[in-house]
């Protein structure tokens, strides 16, 4: 690769490490190439950014965030936890498994890992601590499970991937679903192993009839929230609407549920939840706007081709290439959050993985699992840091169980997802016929 | 130490400015949600597509993104991954680095503002209109310009706060007490 590009990468990483807002680091990297490259004008930076953020496809992201925000304000998190607790709570490690499953489902509803940590963590962590779970462990479990939001449809990360690479979003939604289920199973298994030495108190089991009654009652309460991702997916895979339109339907569905059925949303809190969701979206969109400026300059500088040539110079063996891609993605995931990671890595690495014979839909699952692992892998680990704030604990107490989840759950799933394409392609082929 | 001092400003003009920003974010969100939903209803129930509705929705989205991004700068909720505070903790080093990053963020926003200004001048000269609704593109780019000016302004204020914390850390401690 050219010296200018290497200097640009060094500048990007240095500014990120110093704490310059990610959106601004992309402007800096683009400006560096424009200033030292052969460019007469800077206007193309703005037009390339604008042409992308004004896309109707991208409106799906603010709409999903808004629908998730309304449901969260409506009190869905507590209802989901209560339902899962009524089914699994009487088992020794049950609350841990309940937390994993609820966080995954909530992630699917809200589409954001950070919302899942905030909503589920604030209820589940104190409850787990009360039962005898270690606080650091409880925080780690919630944070690691929250990352499943990237993988369970409808996921904002997969919308972005599909949009950036021109791949079917409906197929991308399904690609990481089986890896996500595998992760849920592994988290639940390691939860049982890791909690063996903890002094956990479990409620006395209720008679079967009483328990069934409780499960039925709580299913009815949580059912309206649980139905939301199913409605979204039903509309998309039933061929009724596009993902953006399905997201608008989800917002309209969430309103009567939160206002009239759960009765936890008022007009004042509705106003607040709308502008706060808008603020969350705007932060992401500014990143998308500036990442597209950088992507445009990188394309003009033929960086994707340079990366392909550099990797092929190391090896043309597809297995080695895919391992290199995994290392590259893990490093990106450790320094950036998922949105920036997808925007930067997907267009740069797609030529490399295509050369290795990887289907773009399969790559959606590879990139999703890798960036997800990066979100909880120190040193950056933004979701883990956020989890410590919610769990009121320190990073030192969270790191040890997190490393267990990373190395014994996430890492094997990343490798299986990479080297067993059928795990990611079977479901999209079955449903969308790719 | 580096908490938002802007949130403590009670001047009516400052507060109205924030209220207007929140209102624009609210109206724009409702507008594009309603537009996309209306499209679903008309297309799938009445088999009729409303002309220009997608363009309207995407314009409302762009307005929300840029006004919202400015508000997020005021709230200091932009995504960043600093190791400095983790390594050095709160103190002069962190405050100095924070001041530098905010000054740089301000300069970079101004850099993009210059590029956007060139585009605004060009759009005004050519009287460019949108493809479907024939709306002047100057309005949309103008909103982006306003959003980015506010973003630059908030970065500058944050830079000022960081410099203050760096030079007179005791002022922050007294205020916190």
XYZ file of C-alpha atoms in Angstrom:
611
model
C 0.000 0.000 0.000
C 1.149 3.564 -0.663
C 2.837 5.590 2.089
C 0.081 8.211 1.919
C -2.587 5.603 2.711
C -0.538 4.117 5.554
C -0.061 7.607 7.033
C -3.788 8.194 6.665
C -4.588 4.974 8.573
C -2.087 5.995 11.284
C -3.769 9.404 11.542
C -7.224 7.802 11.798
C -6.166 5.406 14.578
C -4.219 8.082 16.510
C -7.144 10.515 16.503
C -9.539 7.770 17.612
C -7.254 6.728 20.452
C -6.998 10.377 21.563
C -10.798 10.561 21.739
C -11.685 12.735 18.739
C -15.363 11.996 17.898
C -15.402 9.149 15.359
C -17.306 11.217 12.770
C -14.571 13.867 12.925
C -11.760 11.310 12.583
C -13.309 10.279 9.250
C -13.342 13.919 8.109
C -9.690 14.241 9.186
C -8.687 11.120 7.246
C -10.606 12.268 4.145
C -9.211 15.811 4.407
C -5.653 14.449 4.745
C -5.973 12.542 1.459
C -7.658 15.493 -0.276
C -5.000 17.980 0.875
C -2.018 15.751 0.023
C -3.650 14.116 -2.994
C -4.441 15.476 -6.419
C -7.855 17.060 -5.821
C -9.048 20.474 -7.009
C -12.292 20.693 -5.024
C -13.740 19.558 -1.701
C -17.403 19.901 -2.693
C -17.534 16.255 -3.813
C -16.976 15.255 -0.158
C -20.281 16.861 0.861
C -22.244 15.594 -2.148
C -20.993 12.023 -1.680
C -21.972 12.150 2.021
C -25.349 13.739 1.258
C -26.220 11.283 -1.529
C -25.875 8.439 0.965
C -27.639 9.862 4.035
C -30.593 11.045 1.940
C -31.321 7.434 0.965
C -34.820 6.183 1.827
C -33.338 2.762 2.688
C -31.409 4.363 5.550
C -34.634 5.793 7.031
C -35.186 2.260 8.353
C -32.553 2.976 11.045
C -34.245 6.015 12.689
C -37.605 4.255 12.389
C -36.391 1.081 14.133
C -34.683 3.145 16.829
C -37.898 5.128 17.352
C -40.048 1.967 17.525
C -37.589 0.459 20.023
C -37.552 3.700 22.041
C -41.356 3.772 22.268
C -41.456 0.109 23.340
C -38.713 0.686 25.929
C -40.558 3.686 27.352
C -43.704 1.551 27.328
C -42.067 -0.859 29.783
C -41.425 -3.870 27.547
C -38.079 -4.743 29.207
C -39.630 -5.578 32.582
C -42.432 -7.604 30.974
C -39.988 -9.665 28.894
C -37.843 -10.380 31.960
C -40.903 -11.385 33.989
C -42.035 -13.789 31.277
C -38.639 -15.460 30.875
C -38.253 -15.577 34.660
C -41.597 -17.388 35.052
C -40.331 -20.107 32.691
C -36.680 -20.520 33.751
C -36.328 -18.579 37.000
C -36.803 -21.586 39.316
C -33.610 -23.288 38.035
C -30.267 -22.651 39.716
C -28.639 -20.741 36.844
C -32.021 -19.825 35.435
C -31.880 -16.068 35.964
C -28.597 -15.914 34.000
C -30.191 -17.772 31.081
C -33.284 -15.553 31.419
C -31.025 -12.507 31.132
C -29.260 -13.842 28.024
C -32.520 -14.667 26.226
C -34.309 -11.471 27.286
C -31.383 -9.277 26.271
C -31.270 -11.002 22.872
C -35.021 -10.522 22.319
C -34.899 -6.946 23.547
C -31.954 -6.310 21.214
C -34.150 -7.537 18.358
C -36.900 -5.122 19.392
C -34.686 -2.097 19.990
C -32.015 -2.931 17.376
C -29.301 -1.348 19.548
C -26.823 -3.087 21.873
C -26.565 -0.026 24.125
C -30.369 0.172 24.605
C -30.413 -3.513 25.547
C -27.699 -2.953 28.187
C -29.514 0.076 29.607
C -33.042 -1.371 29.621
C -32.361 -4.982 30.637
C -29.210 -4.306 32.682
C -30.880 -1.773 34.955
C -33.509 -4.375 35.940
C -31.649 -7.699 35.599
C -28.310 -6.837 37.243
C -29.778 -5.806 40.654
C -32.086 -8.840 40.513
C -29.152 -11.191 39.796
C -27.045 -9.609 42.554
C -29.967 -10.065 44.961
C -30.066 -13.795 44.078
C -26.341 -14.147 44.826
C -24.694 -13.594 41.428
C -21.417 -11.689 41.437
C -22.051 -8.072 40.304
C -19.127 -8.035 37.859
C -20.287 -11.339 36.383
C -23.909 -10.130 36.026
C -22.721 -6.962 34.271
C -20.479 -8.971 31.953
C -23.319 -11.364 31.056
C -25.698 -8.511 30.178
C -23.033 -6.662 28.142
C -21.969 -9.765 26.191
C -25.596 -10.747 25.501
C -26.495 -7.210 24.390
C -24.151 -7.561 21.432
C -26.618 -10.126 20.051
C -28.669 -7.077 18.980
C -26.276 -6.813 16.011
C -27.082 -10.331 14.913
C -30.795 -10.833 15.576
C -33.133 -9.317 12.982
C -34.110 -6.585 12.437
C -30.583 -5.299 13.046
C -29.433 -1.779 12.150
C -25.948 -3.155 11.468
C -27.277 -5.570 8.854
C -29.348 -2.808 7.211
C -26.148 -0.807 6.862
C -24.170 -3.760 5.533
C -26.823 -4.569 2.935
C -27.044 -0.923 1.928
C -23.267 -0.377 1.671
C -22.573 -3.546 -0.305
C -25.776 -3.614 -2.369
C -26.788 -6.980 -0.889
C -30.398 -7.983 -0.106
C -31.204 -6.635 3.377
C -33.795 -9.381 3.874
C -31.060 -12.001 3.275
C -28.555 -10.120 5.479
C -31.061 -10.102 8.361
C -31.178 -13.918 8.299
C -27.454 -14.621 7.751
C -26.269 -14.066 11.365
C -29.389 -15.585 12.992
C -28.056 -19.150 13.425
C -24.660 -17.900 14.726
C -26.681 -15.784 17.198
C -28.663 -18.810 18.374
C -25.383 -20.707 18.760
C -24.056 -17.825 20.867
C -27.186 -17.849 23.072
C -26.658 -21.582 23.657
C -22.952 -21.114 24.488
C -23.617 -18.136 26.802
C -26.261 -20.195 28.617
C -23.881 -23.165 28.920
C -20.984 -21.071 30.256
C -23.412 -19.291 32.558
C -24.221 -22.667 34.162
C -20.520 -23.506 34.481
C -19.417 -20.112 35.826
C -22.220 -19.812 38.399
C -21.550 -23.241 39.945
C -19.383 -21.758 42.692
C -21.698 -18.811 43.380
C -24.034 -18.949 46.346
C -27.261 -18.486 44.397
C -30.661 -18.572 46.092
C -33.590 -19.849 44.045
C -37.281 -19.508 44.889
C -39.143 -22.689 45.854
C -40.741 -24.300 42.804
C -44.447 -23.555 42.441
C -47.032 -26.252 41.664
C -47.254 -26.910 37.911
C -50.755 -25.418 37.537
C -49.788 -22.190 39.331
C -46.631 -21.905 37.246
C -48.528 -22.390 33.973
C -51.030 -19.736 35.044
C -48.193 -17.298 35.735
C -46.509 -18.094 32.406
C -49.808 -17.576 30.548
C -50.521 -14.273 32.298
C -47.027 -12.922 31.667
C -47.072 -14.132 28.029
C -50.204 -12.083 27.511
C -48.479 -8.991 28.949
C -45.209 -9.427 27.033
C -46.877 -10.760 23.877
C -47.537 -7.339 22.377
C -43.845 -6.463 22.619
C -42.724 -9.889 21.400
C -45.027 -9.536 18.414
C -43.204 -6.450 17.124
C -40.112 -8.139 15.609
C -42.384 -10.880 14.280
C -44.621 -8.309 12.560
C -41.578 -6.568 11.064
C -40.130 -9.835 9.756
C -43.564 -11.023 8.594
C -44.037 -7.850 6.557
C -40.557 -8.096 5.019
C -40.429 -11.831 4.261
C -44.090 -11.941 3.314
C -43.116 -9.571 0.508
C -45.627 -6.993 1.779
C -43.256 -4.108 2.522
C -39.634 -3.016 2.233
C -37.535 -2.969 5.468
C -38.039 0.829 5.715
C -41.802 0.542 5.369
C -41.882 -2.346 7.877
C -40.041 -0.073 10.326
C -42.712 2.635 9.909
C -45.397 -0.004 10.533
C -43.477 -1.007 13.693
C -43.562 2.604 14.970
C -47.304 2.861 14.327
C -47.836 -0.543 16.009
C -45.746 0.459 19.050
C -47.846 3.571 19.729
C -51.165 1.985 20.818
C -49.252 -0.768 22.656
C -47.294 1.750 24.751
C -50.136 4.309 25.120
C -53.239 2.161 25.513
C -52.213 -1.392 26.443
C -49.138 -0.912 28.663
C -50.305 2.598 29.654
C -46.753 3.656 30.520
C -46.333 6.266 27.775
C -47.674 9.788 28.272
C -47.731 12.634 25.724
C -44.817 14.290 27.557
C -42.731 11.107 27.569
C -43.711 10.484 23.915
C -42.313 13.919 22.945
C -39.127 13.132 24.875
C -38.702 9.645 23.455
C -39.115 10.953 19.870
C -36.474 13.682 20.107
C -34.110 11.483 22.146
C -34.382 8.720 19.523
C -33.749 11.411 16.887
C -30.606 12.433 18.750
C -29.317 8.828 18.881
C -30.016 8.453 15.155
C -28.353 11.757 14.320
C -25.115 10.686 15.996
C -25.093 7.542 13.824
C -26.051 9.471 10.705
C -23.249 12.000 11.140
C -20.876 9.021 11.327
C -22.467 7.602 8.148
C -22.236 11.015 6.426
C -18.538 11.428 7.191
C -17.669 7.736 6.663
C -19.048 8.076 3.146
C -16.815 11.074 2.521
C -13.815 8.971 3.524
C -15.091 5.941 1.588
C -15.371 8.102 -1.552
C -11.756 9.305 -1.269
C -10.520 5.782 -0.469
C -12.288 4.484 -3.571
C -10.742 7.244 -5.703
C -7.354 6.272 -4.258
C -8.110 2.615 -5.190
C -7.571 1.462 -1.606
C -9.849 -1.634 -1.816
C -7.694 -2.886 -4.723
C -4.507 -2.078 -2.780
C -5.777 -4.054 0.253
C -6.683 -6.984 -2.005
C -3.229 -6.924 -3.622
C -1.488 -6.709 -0.220
C -3.453 -9.630 1.187
C -2.971 -11.737 -1.941
C 0.739 -11.000 -1.701
C 0.730 -12.670 1.734
C -1.246 -15.695 0.563
C -3.796 -16.699 -2.036
C -5.035 -19.566 0.133
C -8.725 -18.796 0.961
C -8.344 -20.070 4.557
C -5.376 -17.782 5.242
C -7.191 -14.884 3.539
C -10.257 -15.408 5.716
C -8.118 -15.624 8.860
C -6.467 -12.329 7.874
C -9.912 -10.792 7.300
C -10.976 -11.987 10.761
C -7.928 -10.405 12.385
C -8.549 -7.167 10.454
C -12.218 -7.117 11.510
C -11.428 -7.899 15.132
C -8.978 -4.985 15.223
C -11.561 -2.667 13.654
C -14.154 -3.899 16.161
C -11.783 -3.211 19.047
C -11.348 0.425 18.007
C -14.704 1.372 16.477
C -18.354 0.777 17.223
C -20.349 -1.390 14.828
C -21.717 1.361 12.542
C -18.320 2.892 11.748
C -16.779 -0.578 11.519
C -19.315 -1.768 8.938
C -19.051 1.436 6.896
C -15.281 1.233 6.754
C -14.664 -2.510 6.591
C -17.469 -3.765 4.343
C -16.514 -1.945 1.115
C -12.779 -2.400 1.766
C -12.904 -6.130 2.490
C -15.657 -7.282 0.149
C -13.231 -7.621 -2.830
C -10.884 -9.712 -0.637
C -13.566 -12.128 0.577
C -15.093 -12.355 -2.895
C -11.628 -13.420 -4.114
C -11.686 -16.104 -1.391
C -15.033 -17.346 -2.739
C -17.209 -15.962 0.086
C -20.828 -15.023 -0.710
C -21.678 -11.394 0.296
C -24.537 -12.708 2.493
C -22.099 -15.056 4.255
C -19.766 -12.083 4.744
C -22.637 -10.238 6.478
C -22.576 -12.904 9.188
C -18.755 -12.892 9.369
C -18.577 -9.120 9.739
C -21.486 -9.062 12.241
C -19.976 -11.670 14.578
C -16.481 -10.163 14.355
C -17.563 -6.586 15.055
C -19.859 -7.842 17.807
C -16.887 -9.525 19.479
C -14.933 -6.267 19.122
C -17.616 -4.362 21.036
C -16.863 -6.377 24.186
C -13.141 -6.972 23.656
C -10.816 -4.609 25.556
C -9.143 -2.139 25.187
C -12.012 -0.126 23.635
C -14.993 -2.422 24.359
C -17.603 0.382 24.291
C -20.503 -1.877 25.314
C -18.505 -3.305 28.210
C -17.677 0.195 29.481
C -21.306 1.202 29.152
C -22.281 -1.978 31.031
C -20.028 -1.037 33.970
C -21.894 2.286 34.245
C -25.283 0.529 34.295
C -24.058 -2.278 36.598
C -22.326 0.161 38.940
C -19.090 -1.822 38.931
C -15.515 -1.530 37.674
C -13.937 -2.778 34.471
C -11.490 -4.930 36.450
C -14.382 -6.965 37.915
C -16.028 -7.429 34.525
C -12.996 -8.354 32.430
C -12.430 -11.908 33.720
C -15.899 -13.365 32.956
C -15.964 -11.351 29.720
C -12.758 -13.004 28.527
C -14.381 -16.402 29.179
C -17.369 -15.399 27.030
C -15.087 -13.942 24.341
C -12.691 -16.889 24.080
C -15.067 -19.783 24.802
C -18.243 -18.507 23.157
C -17.627 -15.662 20.715
C -14.308 -16.804 19.274
C -15.497 -20.361 18.360
C -18.680 -18.889 16.831
C -16.634 -16.420 14.751
C -14.490 -19.289 13.422
C -17.492 -21.550 12.738
C -19.331 -18.692 11.019
C -16.275 -17.981 8.869
C -15.437 -21.522 7.850
C -18.899 -23.143 7.748
C -20.774 -21.029 5.168
C -23.944 -23.136 5.416
C -24.517 -21.838 8.967
C -25.087 -18.361 7.511
C -26.411 -19.239 4.073
C -28.919 -22.019 4.802
C -31.649 -19.784 6.218
C -31.337 -16.945 3.646
C -31.386 -19.548 0.837
C -34.446 -21.210 2.329
C -36.410 -17.981 2.832
C -35.186 -15.544 0.190
C -33.825 -18.006 -2.365
C -30.487 -16.199 -2.863
C -14.528 17.639 35.639
C -15.423 17.832 31.976
C -19.171 17.708 32.519
C -21.417 19.803 30.302
C -21.435 23.323 31.673
C -23.656 24.361 28.774
C -26.574 22.556 30.438
C -26.244 25.024 33.325
C -26.818 28.056 31.096
C -30.255 29.429 31.932
C -30.393 32.433 29.586
C -33.821 32.453 27.829
C -32.313 32.755 24.322
C -30.052 29.753 24.977
C -32.964 27.710 26.311
C -35.243 28.715 23.386
C -32.527 27.664 20.955
C -32.403 24.207 22.529
C -36.208 23.969 22.619
C -36.409 24.842 18.913
C -33.794 22.198 18.109
C -35.772 19.556 20.035
C -38.993 20.648 18.334
C -37.416 20.395 14.861
C -36.141 16.895 15.695
C -39.618 15.895 16.902
C -41.486 17.351 13.900
C -39.031 15.896 11.367
C -39.254 12.430 12.998
C -43.045 12.470 12.964
C -43.028 13.789 9.388
C -40.930 10.990 7.883
C -42.634 8.299 9.959
C -46.055 9.531 8.785
C -44.841 9.836 5.186
C -43.460 6.291 5.013
C -46.515 4.861 6.780
C -48.849 6.785 4.472
C -46.986 5.285 1.542
C -47.559 1.784 2.958
C -51.278 2.489 3.396
C -51.843 4.053 -0.030
C -49.703 1.550 -1.908
C -50.921 -1.637 -0.293
C -54.509 -0.770 0.576
C -55.478 1.562 -2.263
C -52.912 0.429 -4.845
C -51.888 4.068 -5.336
C -48.436 5.602 -4.941
C -48.135 9.190 -3.736
C -45.745 11.156 -5.950
C -42.712 12.600 -4.179
C -43.473 11.115 -0.752
C -40.148 9.259 -0.535
C -38.274 12.448 -1.366
C -40.239 14.330 1.284
C -39.427 11.601 3.860
C -35.718 11.620 3.047
C -35.568 15.457 3.251
C -37.249 15.350 6.665
C -34.658 12.724 7.630
C -31.720 14.889 6.523
C -33.073 17.898 8.458
C -33.396 15.732 11.560
C -29.902 14.235 11.202
C -28.072 17.569 11.055
C -30.090 19.472 13.656
C -29.918 16.341 15.846
C -26.161 16.001 15.345
C -25.748 19.582 16.595
C -27.920 18.825 19.625
C -25.856 15.682 20.286
C -22.717 17.860 20.280
C -24.372 20.104 22.875
C -25.201 16.989 24.943
C -21.661 15.664 24.330
C -23.001 12.337 23.180
C -20.938 11.833 20.041
C -19.301 8.444 19.671
C -15.642 8.473 20.643
C -13.197 5.896 21.947
C -10.716 7.679 24.156
C -8.036 5.736 25.991
C -6.641 8.880 27.568
C -9.054 9.123 30.501
C -8.771 5.343 31.094
C -4.965 5.553 31.293
C -4.414 8.918 32.983
C -7.685 9.407 34.884
C -9.058 12.891 35.449
C -6.443 15.621 35.528
C -4.441 18.065 33.485
C -3.267 15.536 30.871
C -6.802 14.350 30.135
C -8.108 17.915 30.090
C -5.313 18.981 27.705
C -5.951 16.099 25.320
C -9.705 16.730 25.536
C -9.158 20.406 24.709
C -7.000 19.441 21.724
C -9.563 16.921 20.390
C -12.395 19.457 20.656
C -10.366 22.167 18.935
C -9.566 19.699 16.172
C -13.253 18.699 15.923
C -14.125 22.411 15.586
C -11.498 22.939 12.849
C -12.656 19.842 10.933
C -16.313 20.918 11.108
C -15.306 24.347 9.760
C -13.386 22.568 6.953
C -16.580 20.768 5.920
C -18.547 24.007 6.308
C -16.296 25.632 3.679
C -16.949 22.721 1.304
C -20.679 23.003 2.005
C -20.570 26.777 1.445
C -19.102 26.206 -2.043
C -21.955 23.794 -2.725
C -24.506 26.319 -1.432
C -23.143 29.047 -3.706
C -23.178 26.676 -6.686
C -26.746 25.505 -5.897
C -27.952 29.103 -5.565
C -26.309 30.092 -8.849
C -27.723 27.110 -10.750
C -31.092 27.290 -8.925
C -30.949 23.507 -8.445
C -34.266 21.838 -7.609
C -35.062 18.379 -6.243
C -36.007 15.671 -8.748
C -39.597 14.937 -7.706
C -41.035 17.771 -5.608
C -38.983 20.502 -7.347
C -37.991 21.936 -3.973
C -34.969 24.280 -3.994
C -31.966 22.200 -2.901
C -30.709 25.374 -1.216
C -33.230 24.720 1.574
C -31.911 21.237 2.300
C -28.216 22.159 2.039
C -29.035 25.295 4.055
C -30.411 23.164 6.901
C -27.261 21.044 6.798
C -25.240 24.266 6.959
C -27.178 25.525 10.008
C -26.752 22.133 11.717
C -23.003 22.089 11.076
C -22.578 25.717 12.222
C -24.270 24.796 15.504
C -22.094 21.676 15.739
C -18.941 23.766 15.269
C -20.213 26.284 17.841
C -20.829 23.560 20.470
C -17.377 22.023 19.826
C -15.858 25.465 20.362
C -17.738 25.854 23.653
C -16.566 22.420 24.760
C -13.015 23.415 23.861
C -13.414 26.521 26.031
C -14.717 24.392 28.920
C -11.794 21.992 28.585
C -9.235 24.819 28.565
C -10.891 26.282 31.651
C -10.749 22.900 33.405
C -7.112 22.560 32.409
C -6.064 25.989 33.697
C -8.348 26.365 36.702
C -9.354 22.850 37.862
C -10.249 24.289 41.300
C -13.131 26.274 39.729
C -14.776 23.007 38.671
C -14.273 21.438 42.089
C -15.836 24.486 43.797
C -18.778 24.418 41.389
C -19.274 20.653 41.927
C -19.396 21.214 45.690
